[in-house]
JSON list of C-alpha atoms in Angstrom, two decimals:
[
{"chain": "A", "resi": 1349, "resn": "MET", "atom": "CA", "xyz": [-25.81, 9.59, -6.32]},
{"chain": "A", "resi": 1350, "resn": "ALA", "atom": "CA", "xyz": [-22.07, 9.34, -5.51]},
{"chain": "A", "resi": 1351, "resn": "ARG", "atom": "CA", "xyz": [-22.86, 7.55, -2.26]},
{"chain": "A", "resi": 1352, "resn": "ILE", "atom": "CA", "xyz": [-24.92, 4.94, -4.11]},
{"chain": "A", "resi": 1353, "resn": "ARG", "atom": "CA", "xyz": [-22.10, 4.37, -6.62]},
{"chain": "A", "resi": 1354, "resn": "ALA", "atom": "CA", "xyz": [-19.55, 4.07, -3.81]},
{"chain": "A", "resi": 1355, "resn": "SER", "atom": "CA", "xyz": [-21.77, 1.51, -2.09]},
{"chain": "A", "resi": 1356, "resn": "ARG", "atom": "CA", "xyz": [-22.17, -0.53, -5.29]},
{"chain": "A", "resi": 1357, "resn": "VAL", "atom": "CA", "xyz": [-18.43, -0.43, -6.01]},
{"chain": "A", "resi": 1358, "resn": "GLY", "atom": "CA", "xyz": [-17.74, -1.41, -2.38]},
{"chain": "A", "resi": 1359, "resn": "GLU", "atom": "CA", "xyz": [-19.95, -4.48, -2.74]},
{"chain": "A", "resi": 1360, "resn": "GLN", "atom": "CA", "xyz": [-18.12, -5.47, -5.94]},
{"chain": "A", "resi": 1361, "resn": "VAL", "atom": "CA", "xyz": [-14.74, -5.01, -4.24]},
{"chain": "A", "resi": 1362, "resn": "LYS", "atom": "CA", "xyz": [-15.95, -7.15, -1.33]},
{"chain": "A", "resi": 1363, "resn": "LYS", "atom": "CA", "xyz": [-17.16, -9.90, -3.66]},
{"chain": "A", "resi": 1364, "resn": "GLU", "atom": "CA", "xyz": [-13.97, -10.02, -5.71]},
{"chain": "A", "resi": 1365, "resn": "LEU", "atom": "CA", "xyz": [-11.62, -9.81, -2.72]},
{"chain": "A", "resi": 1366, "resn": "SER", "atom": "CA", "xyz": [-13.54, -12.61, -1.00]},
{"chain": "A", "resi": 1367, "resn": "HIS", "atom": "CA", "xyz": [-13.18, -14.79, -4.09]},
{"chain": "A", "resi": 1368, "resn": "VAL", "atom": "CA", "xyz": [-9.44, -14.13, -4.40]},
{"chain": "A", "resi": 1369, "resn": "LEU", "atom": "CA", "xyz": [-8.83, -14.77, -0.69]},
{"chain": "A", "resi": 1370, "resn": "GLN", "atom": "CA", "xyz": [-10.78, -18.04, -0.76]},
{"chain": "A", "resi": 1371, "resn": "HIS", "atom": "CA", "xyz": [-9.52, -19.50, -4.02]},
{"chain": "A", "resi": 1372, "resn": "GLU", "atom": "CA", "xyz": [-6.23, -17.92, -5.02]},
{"chain": "A", "resi": 1373, "resn": "MET", "atom": "CA", "xyz": [-4.19, -16.93, -1.96]},
{"chain": "A", "resi": 1374, "resn": "LYS", "atom": "CA", "xyz": [-1.48, -19.38, -0.90]},
{"chain": "A", "resi": 1375, "resn": "ASP", "atom": "CA", "xyz": [0.14, -17.33, 1.89]},
{"chain": "A", "resi": 1376, "resn": "PRO", "atom": "CA", "xyz": [0.20, -19.51, 5.05]},
{"chain": "A", "resi": 1377, "resn": "ARG", "atom": "CA", "xyz": [0.02, -16.39, 7.25]},
{"chain": "A", "resi": 1378, "resn": "ILE", "atom": "CA", "xyz": [-3.46, -15.62, 5.99]},
{"chain": "A", "resi": 1379, "resn": "GLY", "atom": "CA", "xyz": [-5.85, -17.66, 8.08]},
{"chain": "A", "resi": 1380, "resn": "PHE", "atom": "CA", "xyz": [-9.61, -17.95, 7.94]},
{"chain": "A", "resi": 1381, "resn": "VAL", "atom": "CA", "xyz": [-10.58, -14.40, 6.89]},
{"chain": "A", "resi": 1382, "resn": "THR", "atom": "CA", "xyz": [-14.07, -13.04, 6.38]},
{"chain": "A", "resi": 1383, "resn": "ILE", "atom": "CA", "xyz": [-14.59, -9.67, 4.76]},
{"chain": "A", "resi": 1384, "resn": "THR", "atom": "CA", "xyz": [-17.43, -8.13, 6.73]},
{"chain": "A", "resi": 1385, "resn": "ALA", "atom": "CA", "xyz": [-17.68, -4.79, 4.92]},
{"chain": "A", "resi": 1386, "resn": "VAL", "atom": "CA", "xyz": [-15.98, -2.49, 2.46]},
{"chain": "A", "resi": 1387, "resn": "GLU", "atom": "CA", "xyz": [-16.32, 1.29, 2.75]},
{"chain": "A", "resi": 1388, "resn": "MET", "atom": "CA", "xyz": [-15.36, 3.23, -0.34]},
{"chain": "A", "resi": 1389, "resn": "SER", "atom": "CA", "xyz": [-14.28, 6.86, -0.24]},
{"chain": "A", "resi": 1390, "resn": "GLY", "atom": "CA", "xyz": [-16.50, 9.24, -2.22]},
{"chain": "A", "resi": 1391, "resn": "ASP", "atom": "CA", "xyz": [-13.92, 9.51, -5.01]},
{"chain": "A", "resi": 1392, "resn": "LEU", "atom": "CA", "xyz": [-13.47, 5.70, -5.10]},
{"chain": "A", "resi": 1393, "resn": "GLN", "atom": "CA", "xyz": [-9.72, 6.08, -4.47]},
{"chain": "A", "resi": 1394, "resn": "GLN", "atom": "CA", "xyz": [-9.65, 4.19, -1.16]},
{"chain": "A", "resi": 1395, "resn": "ALA", "atom": "CA", "xyz": [-11.40, 1.09, 0.12]},
{"chain": "A", "resi": 1396, "resn": "LYS", "atom": "CA", "xyz": [-11.45, 0.36, 3.84]},
{"chain": "A", "resi": 1397, "resn": "VAL", "atom": "CA", "xyz": [-11.78, -3.42, 4.01]},
{"chain": "A", "resi": 1398, "resn": "PHE", "atom": "CA", "xyz": [-13.10, -4.63, 7.36]},
{"chain": "A", "resi": 1399, "resn": "ILE", "atom": "CA", "xyz": [-12.09, -8.19, 8.18]},
{"chain": "A", "resi": 1400, "resn": "SER", "atom": "CA", "xyz": [-12.86, -10.77, 10.81]},
{"chain": "A", "resi": 1401, "resn": "VAL", "atom": "CA", "xyz": [-10.25, -13.43, 11.54]},
{"chain": "A", "resi": 1402, "resn": "LEU", "atom": "CA", "xyz": [-10.82, -16.72, 13.30]},
{"chain": "A", "resi": 1403, "resn": "GLY", "atom": "CA", "xyz": [-8.08, -17.25, 15.87]},
{"chain": "A", "resi": 1404, "resn": "ASP", "atom": "CA", "xyz": [-6.09, -15.66, 18.64]},
{"chain": "A", "resi": 1405, "resn": "GLU", "atom": "CA", "xyz": [-4.31, -12.29, 18.60]},
{"chain": "A", "resi": 1406, "resn": "GLU", "atom": "CA", "xyz": [-1.14, -13.76, 17.04]},
{"chain": "A", "resi": 1407, "resn": "GLN", "atom": "CA", "xyz": [-3.12, -15.33, 14.18]},
{"chain": "A", "resi": 1408, "resn": "LYS", "atom": "CA", "xyz": [-4.91, -12.02, 13.63]},
{"chain": "A", "resi": 1409, "resn": "ARG", "atom": "CA", "xyz": [-1.61, -10.14, 13.49]},
{"chain": "A", "resi": 1410, "resn": "GLN", "atom": "CA", "xyz": [-0.10, -12.66, 11.06]},
{"chain": "A", "resi": 1411, "resn": "THR", "atom": "CA", "xyz": [-3.17, -12.50, 8.85]},
{"chain": "A", "resi": 1412, "resn": "LEU", "atom": "CA", "xyz": [-3.05, -8.70, 8.74]},
{"chain": "A", "resi": 1413, "resn": "ASP", "atom": "CA", "xyz": [0.70, -8.86, 7.92]},
{"chain": "A", "resi": 1414, "resn": "GLY", "atom": "CA", "xyz": [-0.01, -11.32, 5.09]},
{"chain": "A", "resi": 1415, "resn": "LEU", "atom": "CA", "xyz": [-2.79, -9.14, 3.70]},
{"chain": "A", "resi": 1416, "resn": "ASP", "atom": "CA", "xyz": [-0.59, -6.05, 3.87]},
{"chain": "A", "resi": 1417, "resn": "LYS", "atom": "CA", "xyz": [2.16, -7.88, 1.93]},
{"chain": "A", "resi": 1418, "resn": "ALA", "atom": "CA", "xyz": [-0.38, -9.02, -0.67]},
{"chain": "A", "resi": 1419, "resn": "LYS", "atom": "CA", "xyz": [-1.97, -5.57, -1.18]},
{"chain": "A", "resi": 1420, "resn": "GLY", "atom": "CA", "xyz": [-0.37, -5.08, -4.59]},
{"chain": "A", "resi": 1421, "resn": "TYR", "atom": "CA", "xyz": [-1.55, -8.44, -5.89]},
{"chain": "A", "resi": 1422, "resn": "LEU", "atom": "CA", "xyz": [-5.03, -8.01, -4.40]},
{"chain": "A", "resi": 1423, "resn": "ARG", "atom": "CA", "xyz": [-5.36, -4.50, -5.80]},
{"chain": "A", "resi": 1424, "resn": "THR", "atom": "CA", "xyz": [-4.30, -5.70, -9.25]},
{"chain": "A", "resi": 1425, "resn": "GLU", "atom": "CA", "xyz": [-6.82, -8.54, -9.18]},
{"chain": "A", "resi": 1426, "resn": "VAL", "atom": "CA", "xyz": [-9.65, -6.27, -8.05]},
{"chain": "A", "resi": 1427, "resn": "GLY", "atom": "CA", "xyz": [-8.82, -3.76, -10.79]},
{"chain": "A", "resi": 1428, "resn": "ARG", "atom": "CA", "xyz": [-8.68, -6.48, -13.44]},
{"chain": "A", "resi": 1429, "resn": "ARG", "atom": "CA", "xyz": [-12.03, -7.92, -12.38]},
{"chain": "A", "resi": 1430, "resn": "ILE", "atom": "CA", "xyz": [-14.19, -4.83, -11.90]},
{"chain": "A", "resi": 1431, "resn": "HIS", "atom": "CA", "xyz": [-12.71, -2.52, -14.57]},
{"chain": "A", "resi": 1432, "resn": "LEU", "atom": "CA", "xyz": [-12.42, 0.80, -12.75]},
{"chain": "A", "resi": 1433, "resn": "ARG", "atom": "CA", "xyz": [-10.51, 3.74, -14.15]},
{"chain": "A", "resi": 1434, "resn": "HIS", "atom": "CA", "xyz": [-8.48, 3.87, -10.92]},
{"chain": "A", "resi": 1435, "resn": "THR", "atom": "CA", "xyz": [-8.17, 0.83, -8.70]},
{"chain": "A", "resi": 1436, "resn": "PRO", "atom": "CA", "xyz": [-8.74, 1.82, -5.07]},
{"chain": "A", "resi": 1437, "resn": "GLU", "atom": "CA", "xyz": [-6.03, 1.63, -2.44]},
{"chain": "A", "resi": 1438, "resn": "LEU", "atom": "CA", "xyz": [-6.87, -1.20, -0.04]},
{"chain": "A", "resi": 1439, "resn": "ILE", "atom": "CA", "xyz": [-6.76, -0.47, 3.69]},
{"chain": "A", "resi": 1440, "resn": "PHE", "atom": "CA", "xyz": [-7.34, -3.53, 5.88]},
{"chain": "A", "resi": 1441, "resn": "LYS", "atom": "CA", "xyz": [-8.88, -3.04, 9.33]},
{"chain": "A", "resi": 1442, "resn": "PHE", "atom": "CA", "xyz": [-10.20, -5.46, 11.92]},
{"chain": "A", "resi": 1443, "resn": "ASP", "atom": "CA", "xyz": [-13.96, -5.48, 12.38]},
{"chain": "A", "resi": 1444, "resn": "GLU", "atom": "CA", "xyz": [-14.37, -5.33, 16.14]},
{"chain": "A", "resi": 1445, "resn": "SER", "atom": "CA", "xyz": [-18.18, -5.46, 16.01]},
{"chain": "A", "resi": 1446, "resn": "ILE", "atom": "CA", "xyz": [-18.38, -9.24, 16.48]},
{"chain": "A", "resi": 1447, "resn": "GLU", "atom": "CA", "xyz": [-16.16, -9.17, 19.56]},
{"chain": "A", "resi": 1448, "resn": "HIS", "atom": "CA", "xyz": [-18.03, -6.14, 20.86]},
{"chain": "A", "resi": 1449, "resn": "GLY", "atom": "CA", "xyz": [-21.34, -7.97, 20.40]},
{"chain": "A", "resi": 1450, "resn": "GLN", "atom": "CA", "xyz": [-20.01, -11.01, 22.23]},
{"chain": "A", "resi": 1451, "resn": "HIS", "atom": "CA", "xyz": [-18.87, -8.81, 25.11]},
{"chain": "A", "resi": 1452, "resn": "ILE", "atom": "CA", "xyz": [-22.31, -7.20, 25.37]},
{"chain": "A", "resi": 1453, "resn": "SER", "atom": "CA", "xyz": [-23.99, -10.62, 25.29]},
{"chain": "A", "resi": 1454, "resn": "LYS", "atom": "CA", "xyz": [-21.73, -11.79, 28.10]},
{"chain": "A", "resi": 1455, "resn": "LEU", "atom": "CA", "xyz": [-22.56, -8.72, 30.18]},
{"chain": "A", "resi": 1456, "resn": "LEU", "atom": "CA", "xyz": [-26.30, -9.24, 29.61]},
{"chain": "A", "resi": 1457, "resn": "GLU", "atom": "CA", "xyz": [-26.01, -12.89, 30.66]},
{"chain": "A", "resi": 1458, "resn": "GLU", "atom": "CA", "xyz": [-24.27, -11.82, 33.88]},
{"chain": "A", "resi": 1459, "resn": "VAL", "atom": "CA", "xyz": [-26.97, -9.25, 34.62]},
{"chain": "A", "resi": 1460, "resn": "ASN", "atom": "CA", "xyz": [-29.69, -11.84, 33.98]},
{"chain": "A", "resi": 1461, "resn": "ARG", "atom": "CA", "xyz": [-27.96, -14.34, 36.28]},
{"chain": "A", "resi": 1462, "resn": "ASP", "atom": "CA", "xyz": [-27.64, -11.71, 39.02]},
{"chain": "A", "resi": 1463, "resn": "GLU", "atom": "CA", "xyz": [-31.31, -10.75, 38.71]},
{"chain": "A", "resi": 1464, "resn": "SER", "atom": "CA", "xyz": [-32.42, -14.41, 38.77]},
{"chain": "A", "resi": 1465, "resn": "GLY", "atom": "CA", "xyz": [-30.35, -15.08, 41.89]},
{"chain": "A", "resi": 1466, "resn": "ASN", "atom": "CA", "xyz": [-31.73, -12.07, 43.75]},
{"chain": "A", "resi": 1467, "resn": "ARG", "atom": "CA", "xyz": [-35.42, -12.93, 43.34]}
]
């Protein structure tokens, strides 16, 4: 039951953070950010927010810096919008799954090319 509640709260946190980032953030360091997932701790005290950022490594670093500086504001907004007894601490992490998937696709394409050339 606690896992289901954590999942539901995580989805609400994701929805509200996405809205705030799209419509209310003015920090120029924060680029095009997509929240890919939110994992809540069992006690709902922490939220790991997985993000994907469009851009190079420097843009990713600047975006993460901007999000870290805005944690207080973002946490306050989330708490105000979803009415939890304790607003979770936000921990931003890069979601490497997209880049990992692209790397695997590239490797598969190379294998397919090698097999086609050897026939």
